[in-house]
PDB file of C-alpha atoms in Angstrom:
ATOM      1  CA  ALA A   1      -0.299  16.961 -10.773  1.00 64.00           C
ATOM      2  CA  GLN A   2      -1.239  15.151  -7.837  1.00 75.00           C
ATOM      3  CA  LYS A   3      -2.832  12.081  -8.485  1.00 91.00           C
ATOM      4  CA  ILE A   4      -4.161  10.876  -5.605  1.00 96.00           C
ATOM      5  CA  THR A   5      -5.054  14.241  -3.254  1.00 96.00           C
ATOM      6  CA  GLN A   6      -5.611  13.290   0.373  1.00 97.00           C
ATOM      7  CA  THR A   7      -6.247  17.101   2.024  1.00 96.00           C
ATOM      8  CA  GLN A   8      -6.740  15.594   5.344  1.00 96.00           C
ATOM      9  CA  PRO A   9      -3.086  15.170   7.483  1.00 95.00           C
ATOM     10  CA  GLY A  10      -4.926  14.400  10.651  1.00 95.00           C
ATOM     11  CA  MET A  11      -8.275  13.695  11.922  1.00 95.00           C
ATOM     12  CA  PHE A  12      -9.752  13.892  14.848  1.00 96.00           C
ATOM     13  CA  VAL A  13     -13.395  11.507  15.603  1.00 97.00           C
ATOM     14  CA  GLN A  14     -15.276  10.490  18.899  1.00 97.00           C
ATOM     15  CA  GLU A  15     -14.989   6.637  19.860  1.00 97.00           C
ATOM     16  CA  LYS A  16     -18.679   5.461  18.323  1.00 97.00           C
ATOM     17  CA  GLU A  17     -19.469   8.526  15.689  1.00 97.00           C
ATOM     18  CA  ALA A  18     -19.053   8.216  11.996  1.00 97.00           C
ATOM     19  CA  VAL A  19     -16.280   9.944  10.337  1.00 98.00           C
ATOM     20  CA  THR A  20     -15.604   9.960   6.620  1.00 98.00           C
ATOM     21  CA  LEU A  21     -12.123  11.305   5.658  1.00 98.00           C
ATOM     22  CA  ASP A  22     -11.646  12.611   1.898  1.00 98.00           C
ATOM     23  CA  CYS A  23      -9.834  11.094  -1.610  1.00 98.00           C
ATOM     24  CA  THR A  24      -9.606  13.298  -5.007  1.00 97.00           C
ATOM     25  CA  TYR A  25      -8.111  11.804  -7.700  1.00 96.00           C
ATOM     26  CA  ASP A  26      -6.812  12.801 -10.760  1.00 95.00           C
ATOM     27  CA  THR A  27      -7.359  10.197 -14.190  1.00 92.00           C
ATOM     28  CA  SER A  28      -8.037  10.350 -17.265  1.00 90.00           C
ATOM     29  CA  ASP A  29      -8.806   6.667 -18.148  1.00 88.00           C
ATOM     30  CA  GLN A  30     -11.694   5.318 -18.049  1.00 89.00           C
ATOM     31  CA  SER A  31     -11.166   2.284 -15.787  1.00 88.00           C
ATOM     32  CA  TYR A  32      -9.755   2.705 -13.118  1.00 91.00           C
ATOM     33  CA  GLY A  33      -9.699   1.078  -9.521  1.00 91.00           C
ATOM     34  CA  LEU A  34      -9.740   3.577  -6.363  1.00 94.00           C
ATOM     35  CA  PHE A  35      -8.658   1.272  -2.942  1.00 94.00           C
ATOM     36  CA  TRP A  36      -8.220   2.070   0.855  1.00 97.00           C
ATOM     37  CA  TYR A  37      -5.638   0.627   3.095  1.00 96.00           C
ATOM     38  CA  LYS A  38      -5.383   1.039   7.150  1.00 97.00           C
ATOM     39  CA  GLN A  39      -2.183   1.142   8.400  1.00 95.00           C
ATOM     40  CA  PRO A  40      -1.771   0.780  12.193  1.00 95.00           C
ATOM     41  CA  SER A  41       1.262   1.648  14.212  1.00 92.00           C
ATOM     42  CA  SER A  42       2.201  -1.771  13.240  1.00 90.00           C
ATOM     43  CA  GLY A  43       2.968  -0.858   9.701  1.00 91.00           C
ATOM     44  CA  GLU A  44       1.014  -3.565   8.279  1.00 90.00           C
ATOM     45  CA  MET A  45      -1.026  -1.990   5.264  1.00 92.00           C
ATOM     46  CA  ILE A  46      -4.455  -3.498   5.578  1.00 92.00           C
ATOM     47  CA  PHE A  47      -6.364  -3.318   2.633  1.00 90.00           C
ATOM     48  CA  LEU A  48      -9.961  -2.155   3.282  1.00 94.00           C
ATOM     49  CA  ILE A  49     -12.684  -1.909   0.419  1.00 94.00           C
ATOM     50  CA  TYR A  50     -12.404  -0.952  -3.019  1.00 92.00           C
ATOM     51  CA  GLN A  51     -14.359   0.886  -6.027  1.00 94.00           C
ATOM     52  CA  GLY A  52     -14.358  -0.348  -9.555  1.00 91.00           C
ATOM     53  CA  SER A  53     -14.861   3.107 -11.915  1.00 92.00           C
ATOM     54  CA  TYR A  54     -18.253   0.707 -13.330  1.00 91.00           C
ATOM     55  CA  ASP A  55     -19.044  -0.265 -10.599  1.00 90.00           C
ATOM     56  CA  GLU A  56     -22.881   1.798 -10.073  1.00 87.00           C
ATOM     57  CA  GLN A  57     -23.049   1.676  -6.377  1.00 93.00           C
ATOM     58  CA  ASN A  58     -20.819   2.532  -3.318  1.00 94.00           C
ATOM     59  CA  ALA A  59     -18.666  -0.415  -2.502  1.00 94.00           C
ATOM     60  CA  THR A  60     -19.344  -1.139   0.920  1.00 95.00           C
ATOM     61  CA  GLU A  61     -17.281  -3.441   3.706  1.00 94.00           C
ATOM     62  CA  GLY A  62     -18.700  -3.594   7.524  1.00 96.00           C
ATOM     63  CA  ARG A  63     -18.316  -0.609   9.015  1.00 97.00           C
ATOM     64  CA  TYR A  64     -16.402   1.220   5.550  1.00 97.00           C
ATOM     65  CA  SER A  65     -18.104   2.407   3.127  1.00 97.00           C
ATOM     66  CA  LEU A  66     -16.908   3.811  -0.007  1.00 97.00           C
ATOM     67  CA  ASN A  67     -18.878   7.484  -1.008  1.00 97.00           C
ATOM     68  CA  PHE A  68     -17.802   7.006  -5.146  1.00 97.00           C
ATOM     69  CA  GLN A  69     -18.616  10.137  -6.380  1.00 96.00           C
ATOM     70  CA  LYS A  70     -17.788   9.598 -10.019  1.00 94.00           C
ATOM     71  CA  ALA A  71     -18.207  13.312 -11.081  1.00 94.00           C
ATOM     72  CA  ARG A  72     -16.547  15.352  -9.051  1.00 96.00           C
ATOM     73  CA  LYS A  73     -13.715  12.487  -8.904  1.00 96.00           C
ATOM     74  CA  SER A  74     -13.857  11.906  -5.255  1.00 97.00           C
ATOM     75  CA  ALA A  75     -13.724   8.444  -3.377  1.00 97.00           C
ATOM     76  CA  ASN A  76     -14.147   9.291   0.161  1.00 98.00           C
ATOM     77  CA  LEU A  77     -13.894   6.661   2.962  1.00 98.00           C
ATOM     78  CA  VAL A  78     -16.879   6.357   5.420  1.00 98.00           C
ATOM     79  CA  ILE A  79     -16.421   5.271   8.721  1.00 98.00           C
ATOM     80  CA  SER A  80     -19.221   4.343  11.009  1.00 97.00           C
ATOM     81  CA  ALA A  81     -19.462   3.671  14.889  1.00 96.00           C
ATOM     82  CA  SER A  82     -15.631   4.371  15.103  1.00 97.00           C
ATOM     83  CA  GLN A  83     -13.587   2.337  17.416  1.00 97.00           C
ATOM     84  CA  LEU A  84     -10.887   2.802  19.583  1.00 97.00           C
ATOM     85  CA  GLY A  85      -8.525   0.259  17.346  1.00 97.00           C
ATOM     86  CA  ASP A  86     -10.160   2.464  13.931  1.00 98.00           C
ATOM     87  CA  SER A  87      -7.095   5.199  15.253  1.00 98.00           C
ATOM     88  CA  ALA A  88      -4.372   4.745  12.599  1.00 97.00           C
ATOM     89  CA  MET A  89      -2.819   6.016   9.298  1.00 97.00           C
ATOM     90  CA  TYR A  90      -5.423   5.640   5.737  1.00 98.00           C
ATOM     91  CA  PHE A  91      -3.859   6.314   2.597  1.00 97.00           C
ATOM     92  CA  CYS A  92      -6.152   5.923  -0.572  1.00 97.00           C
ATOM     93  CA  ALA A  93      -4.539   4.536  -4.114  1.00 95.00           C
ATOM     94  CA  MET A  94      -5.696   4.472  -7.129  1.00 94.00           C
ATOM     95  CA  ARG A  95      -5.104   1.658  -9.360  1.00 89.00           C
ATOM     96  CA  GLU A  96      -5.418   3.258 -13.730  1.00 82.00           C
ATOM     97  CA  GLY A  97      -5.865   1.048 -16.259  1.00 71.00           C
ATOM     98  CA  PRO A  98      -8.256  -2.705 -17.053  1.00 65.00           C
ATOM     99  CA  GLY A  99      -8.103  -5.454 -15.231  1.00 59.00           C
ATOM    100  CA  SER A 100      -5.295  -5.840 -12.565  1.00 56.00           C
ATOM    101  CA  GLN A 101      -3.241  -3.455 -15.260  1.00 59.00           C
ATOM    102  CA  GLY A 102      -1.238  -0.546 -13.281  1.00 70.00           C
ATOM    103  CA  ASN A 103       0.664   0.205 -10.711  1.00 81.00           C
ATOM    104  CA  LEU A 104      -0.456   1.471  -7.311  1.00 88.00           C
ATOM    105  CA  ILE A 105      -0.909   5.654  -6.948  1.00 90.00           C
ATOM    106  CA  PHE A 106      -1.258   6.210  -3.608  1.00 94.00           C
ATOM    107  CA  GLY A 107      -1.925   9.606  -1.084  1.00 96.00           C
ATOM    108  CA  LYS A 108       0.152  10.502   1.291  1.00 95.00           C
ATOM    109  CA  GLY A 109      -2.379   9.230   3.991  1.00 96.00           C
ATOM    110  CA  THR A 110      -4.745  10.731   7.084  1.00 97.00           C
ATOM    111  CA  LYS A 111      -4.080   9.540  10.232  1.00 97.00           C
ATOM    112  CA  LEU A 112      -7.238   9.149  11.609  1.00 98.00           C
ATOM    113  CA  SER A 113      -7.561   9.581  16.116  1.00 98.00           C
ATOM    114  CA  VAL A 114     -10.287   8.157  17.832  1.00 97.00           C
ATOM    115  CA  LYS A 115     -11.262   9.582  21.299  1.00 96.00           C
ATOM    116  CA  PRO A 116     -12.404   7.350  24.192  1.00 95.00           C
TER     117      PRO A 116
ATOM    118  CA  GLY B   1      -8.570 -13.090   3.210  1.00 57.00           C
ATOM    119  CA  ALA B   2      -5.560 -13.316   0.645  1.00 60.00           C
ATOM    120  CA  VAL B   3      -2.322 -13.143   3.017  1.00 86.00           C
ATOM    121  CA  VAL B   4       0.979 -12.141   2.354  1.00 92.00           C
ATOM    122  CA  SER B   5       3.576 -12.925   4.840  1.00 93.00           C
ATOM    123  CA  GLN B   6       7.600 -11.457   5.241  1.00 95.00           C
ATOM    124  CA  HIS B   7      10.292 -13.014   7.078  1.00 95.00           C
ATOM    125  CA  PRO B   8      12.490 -10.587   8.621  1.00 96.00           C
ATOM    126  CA  SER B   9       9.672  -8.144  10.410  1.00 94.00           C
ATOM    127  CA  TRP B  10      13.253  -6.774  11.371  1.00 95.00           C
ATOM    128  CA  VAL B  11      16.157  -6.507  11.144  1.00 96.00           C
ATOM    129  CA  ILE B  12      19.135  -4.355  12.079  1.00 96.00           C
ATOM    130  CA  CYS B  13      22.599  -5.258  10.566  1.00 95.00           C
ATOM    131  CA  LYS B  14      25.959  -3.214   9.276  1.00 96.00           C
ATOM    132  CA  SER B  15      27.358  -0.700   7.311  1.00 96.00           C
ATOM    133  CA  GLY B  16      28.378  -2.359   3.770  1.00 96.00           C
ATOM    134  CA  THR B  17      26.185  -6.371   4.601  1.00 96.00           C
ATOM    135  CA  SER B  18      23.866  -7.502   2.746  1.00 96.00           C
ATOM    136  CA  VAL B  19      20.398  -8.340   4.015  1.00 97.00           C
ATOM    137  CA  LYS B  20      17.546 -10.285   2.313  1.00 97.00           C
ATOM    138  CA  ILE B  21      13.854  -9.951   2.717  1.00 97.00           C
ATOM    139  CA  GLU B  22      11.648 -12.310   1.572  1.00 96.00           C
ATOM    140  CA  CYS B  23       7.725 -11.950   0.764  1.00 94.00           C
ATOM    141  CA  ARG B  24       5.865 -14.798   0.281  1.00 93.00           C
ATOM    142  CA  SER B  25       1.908 -15.832  -0.945  1.00 90.00           C
ATOM    143  CA  LEU B  26       0.637 -17.843   1.166  1.00 89.00           C
ATOM    144  CA  ASP B  27      -2.348 -18.581  -0.361  1.00 82.00           C
ATOM    145  CA  PHE B  28      -2.818 -17.151  -4.073  1.00 79.00           C
ATOM    146  CA  GLN B  29      -0.208 -17.039  -6.352  1.00 80.00           C
ATOM    147  CA  ALA B  30       1.035 -13.941  -7.059  1.00 80.00           C
ATOM    148  CA  THR B  31       1.867 -13.326 -10.869  1.00 79.00           C
ATOM    149  CA  THR B  32       3.252  -9.691 -10.041  1.00 87.00           C
ATOM    150  CA  MET B  33       4.635  -8.145  -7.033  1.00 91.00           C
ATOM    151  CA  PHE B  34       5.598  -4.981  -5.398  1.00 93.00           C
ATOM    152  CA  TRP B  35       8.418  -3.842  -3.627  1.00 95.00           C
ATOM    153  CA  TYR B  36       7.506  -0.688  -1.342  1.00 95.00           C
ATOM    154  CA  ARG B  37       9.985   1.915   0.540  1.00 96.00           C
ATOM    155  CA  GLN B  38       8.423   4.245   3.285  1.00 94.00           C
ATOM    156  CA  PHE B  39      10.081   6.522   5.434  1.00 90.00           C
ATOM    157  CA  PRO B  40       8.437   7.672   9.123  1.00 87.00           C
ATOM    158  CA  LYS B  41       5.366   9.608   8.481  1.00 85.00           C
ATOM    159  CA  GLN B  42       5.554   9.457   4.569  1.00 90.00           C
ATOM    160  CA  SER B  43       3.659   7.318   1.535  1.00 92.00           C
ATOM    161  CA  LEU B  44       4.603   4.290   0.723  1.00 93.00           C
ATOM    162  CA  MET B  45       7.039   4.316  -2.202  1.00 92.00           C
ATOM    163  CA  LEU B  46       7.221   1.840  -5.255  1.00 92.00           C
ATOM    164  CA  MET B  47      10.423   0.342  -5.665  1.00 94.00           C
ATOM    165  CA  ALA B  48       9.997  -2.216  -8.053  1.00 93.00           C
ATOM    166  CA  THR B  49       7.614  -4.554 -10.003  1.00 91.00           C
ATOM    167  CA  SER B  50       8.663  -7.836 -10.060  1.00 88.00           C
ATOM    168  CA  ASN B  51       6.545 -10.691 -13.058  1.00 85.00           C
ATOM    169  CA  GLU B  52       8.140 -14.847 -12.352  1.00 80.00           C
ATOM    170  CA  GLY B  53      10.274 -15.786 -14.372  1.00 79.00           C
ATOM    171  CA  SER B  54      11.026 -12.164 -15.878  1.00 81.00           C
ATOM    172  CA  LYS B  55      13.309  -9.267 -14.378  1.00 85.00           C
ATOM    173  CA  ALA B  56      11.916  -6.467 -12.483  1.00 89.00           C
ATOM    174  CA  THR B  57      10.928  -2.841 -13.312  1.00 91.00           C
ATOM    175  CA  TYR B  58      12.386  -0.594 -11.320  1.00 94.00           C
ATOM    176  CA  GLU B  59      10.558   2.787 -10.354  1.00 92.00           C
ATOM    177  CA  GLN B  60      12.769   6.559 -12.237  1.00 91.00           C
ATOM    178  CA  GLY B  61      16.046   6.855  -9.244  1.00 92.00           C
ATOM    179  CA  VAL B  62      16.113   2.818  -7.967  1.00 94.00           C
ATOM    180  CA  GLU B  63      18.927   1.183  -8.035  1.00 93.00           C
ATOM    181  CA  LYS B  64      18.991  -1.932  -9.061  1.00 91.00           C
ATOM    182  CA  ASP B  65      22.229  -3.334  -8.751  1.00 94.00           C
ATOM    183  CA  LYS B  66      21.490  -2.580  -4.775  1.00 95.00           C
ATOM    184  CA  PHE B  67      17.704  -3.991  -4.618  1.00 96.00           C
ATOM    185  CA  LEU B  68      18.531  -6.845  -5.783  1.00 95.00           C
ATOM    186  CA  ILE B  69      14.761  -8.807  -6.844  1.00 93.00           C
ATOM    187  CA  ASN B  70      14.382 -11.947  -7.187  1.00 89.00           C
ATOM    188  CA  HIS B  71      10.326 -13.364  -8.122  1.00 86.00           C
ATOM    189  CA  ALA B  72      11.910 -17.215  -8.125  1.00 81.00           C
ATOM    190  CA  SER B  73       8.067 -18.503  -8.459  1.00 85.00           C
ATOM    191  CA  LEU B  74       4.344 -18.090  -8.330  1.00 83.00           C
ATOM    192  CA  THR B  75       4.650 -17.164  -5.123  1.00 88.00           C
ATOM    193  CA  LEU B  76       8.134 -15.711  -3.447  1.00 90.00           C
ATOM    194  CA  SER B  77       9.601 -12.842  -4.364  1.00 92.00           C
ATOM    195  CA  THR B  78      13.370 -11.587  -2.443  1.00 94.00           C
ATOM    196  CA  LEU B  79      14.620  -8.064  -1.836  1.00 96.00           C
ATOM    197  CA  THR B  80      18.565  -7.962  -1.706  1.00 97.00           C
ATOM    198  CA  VAL B  81      19.807  -4.737  -0.604  1.00 97.00           C
ATOM    199  CA  THR B  82      22.869  -5.452  -1.109  1.00 96.00           C
ATOM    200  CA  SER B  83      25.809  -3.274   0.645  1.00 96.00           C
ATOM    201  CA  ALA B  84      23.300  -0.826   2.729  1.00 96.00           C
ATOM    202  CA  HIS B  85      24.021   1.980   3.937  1.00 95.00           C
ATOM    203  CA  PRO B  86      22.556   3.679   6.933  1.00 95.00           C
ATOM    204  CA  GLU B  87      20.305   5.550   4.363  1.00 94.00           C
ATOM    205  CA  ASP B  88      18.265   2.715   3.169  1.00 95.00           C
ATOM    206  CA  SER B  89      17.847   2.334   6.523  1.00 96.00           C
ATOM    207  CA  SER B  90      13.728   2.230   6.182  1.00 95.00           C
ATOM    208  CA  PHE B  91      10.566   0.592   5.785  1.00 96.00           C
ATOM    209  CA  TYR B  92      10.264  -2.352   2.615  1.00 97.00           C
ATOM    210  CA  ILE B  93       6.701  -3.385   2.101  1.00 96.00           C
ATOM    211  CA  CYS B  94       6.179  -6.530  -0.154  1.00 95.00           C
ATOM    212  CA  SER B  95       2.812  -6.355  -1.797  1.00 93.00           C
ATOM    213  CA  ALA B  96       1.252  -9.284  -3.951  1.00 90.00           C
ATOM    214  CA  ARG B  97      -1.871  -8.921  -6.490  1.00 84.00           C
ATOM    215  CA  GLY B  98      -5.110 -10.861  -6.997  1.00 73.00           C
ATOM    216  CA  THR B  99      -7.362 -10.581  -9.852  1.00 70.00           C
ATOM    217  CA  TYR B 100      -8.037  -6.800  -8.654  1.00 70.00           C
ATOM    218  CA  GLU B 101      -7.172  -6.877  -4.958  1.00 75.00           C
ATOM    219  CA  GLN B 102      -3.712  -5.525  -4.186  1.00 83.00           C
ATOM    220  CA  TYR B 103      -2.545  -7.813  -0.470  1.00 88.00           C
ATOM    221  CA  PHE B 104       0.410  -6.240   1.664  1.00 92.00           C
ATOM    222  CA  GLY B 105       2.899  -8.193   3.689  1.00 93.00           C
ATOM    223  CA  PRO B 106       3.264  -6.643   7.122  1.00 93.00           C
ATOM    224  CA  GLY B 107       6.846  -4.977   6.231  1.00 95.00           C
ATOM    225  CA  THR B 108      10.581  -5.218   7.217  1.00 96.00           C
ATOM    226  CA  ARG B 109      12.034  -2.983   9.192  1.00 96.00           C
ATOM    227  CA  LEU B 110      15.722  -2.231   8.149  1.00 96.00           C
ATOM    228  CA  THR B 111      18.226  -0.676  10.143  1.00 96.00           C
ATOM    229  CA  VAL B 112      21.525   0.005   9.173  1.00 96.00           C
ATOM    230  CA  THR B 113      24.479   0.888  11.761  1.00 96.00           C
TER     231      THR B 113
END
């Protein structure tokens, strides 16, 4: 079974609108971390946001927020006020185990296109 | 935020030659570094995990004799693709682990002709 599932291969959003990128995960660990990365056409993986499994509040970083629904095992990324520069691939990832143990497991990604 | 550099950013080499890619963590010490490979329009595939001062741990299906990894210091890891072939052409990305974050280098695009 896939550990990280991103069901949206591609998404379109109008500039200045908000968009939600879906991510569900599968783990039996109690301690894990969830990550979102942005990969523009240049190829660089840019760290956006992190949510720990024990964090009670949803993580936020500027225009990015992570909608963490633990019972549903979902960790959707919400981008508010989309900008043209947000057009990129977005990867959800998970690290299982406590602290910094374990490797990152990536989803297949969602290609976001922001329309002017 | 933390920065990871990678050099070179792109390289073209002839089949049969070896290529070395360097990965440096610029403002933090990384006891663990990772090497990934990414094919076009696909996700990242973990190749190996390297810990400073010890042998790298390779993922299943990755040839350790072909992809030599050296983690000589807390800020430097190198990946050497030995006897490169056209099928080794890919985007190689290194990553360094911080406290809980994991930062990625800008990647190296390798083309083997």
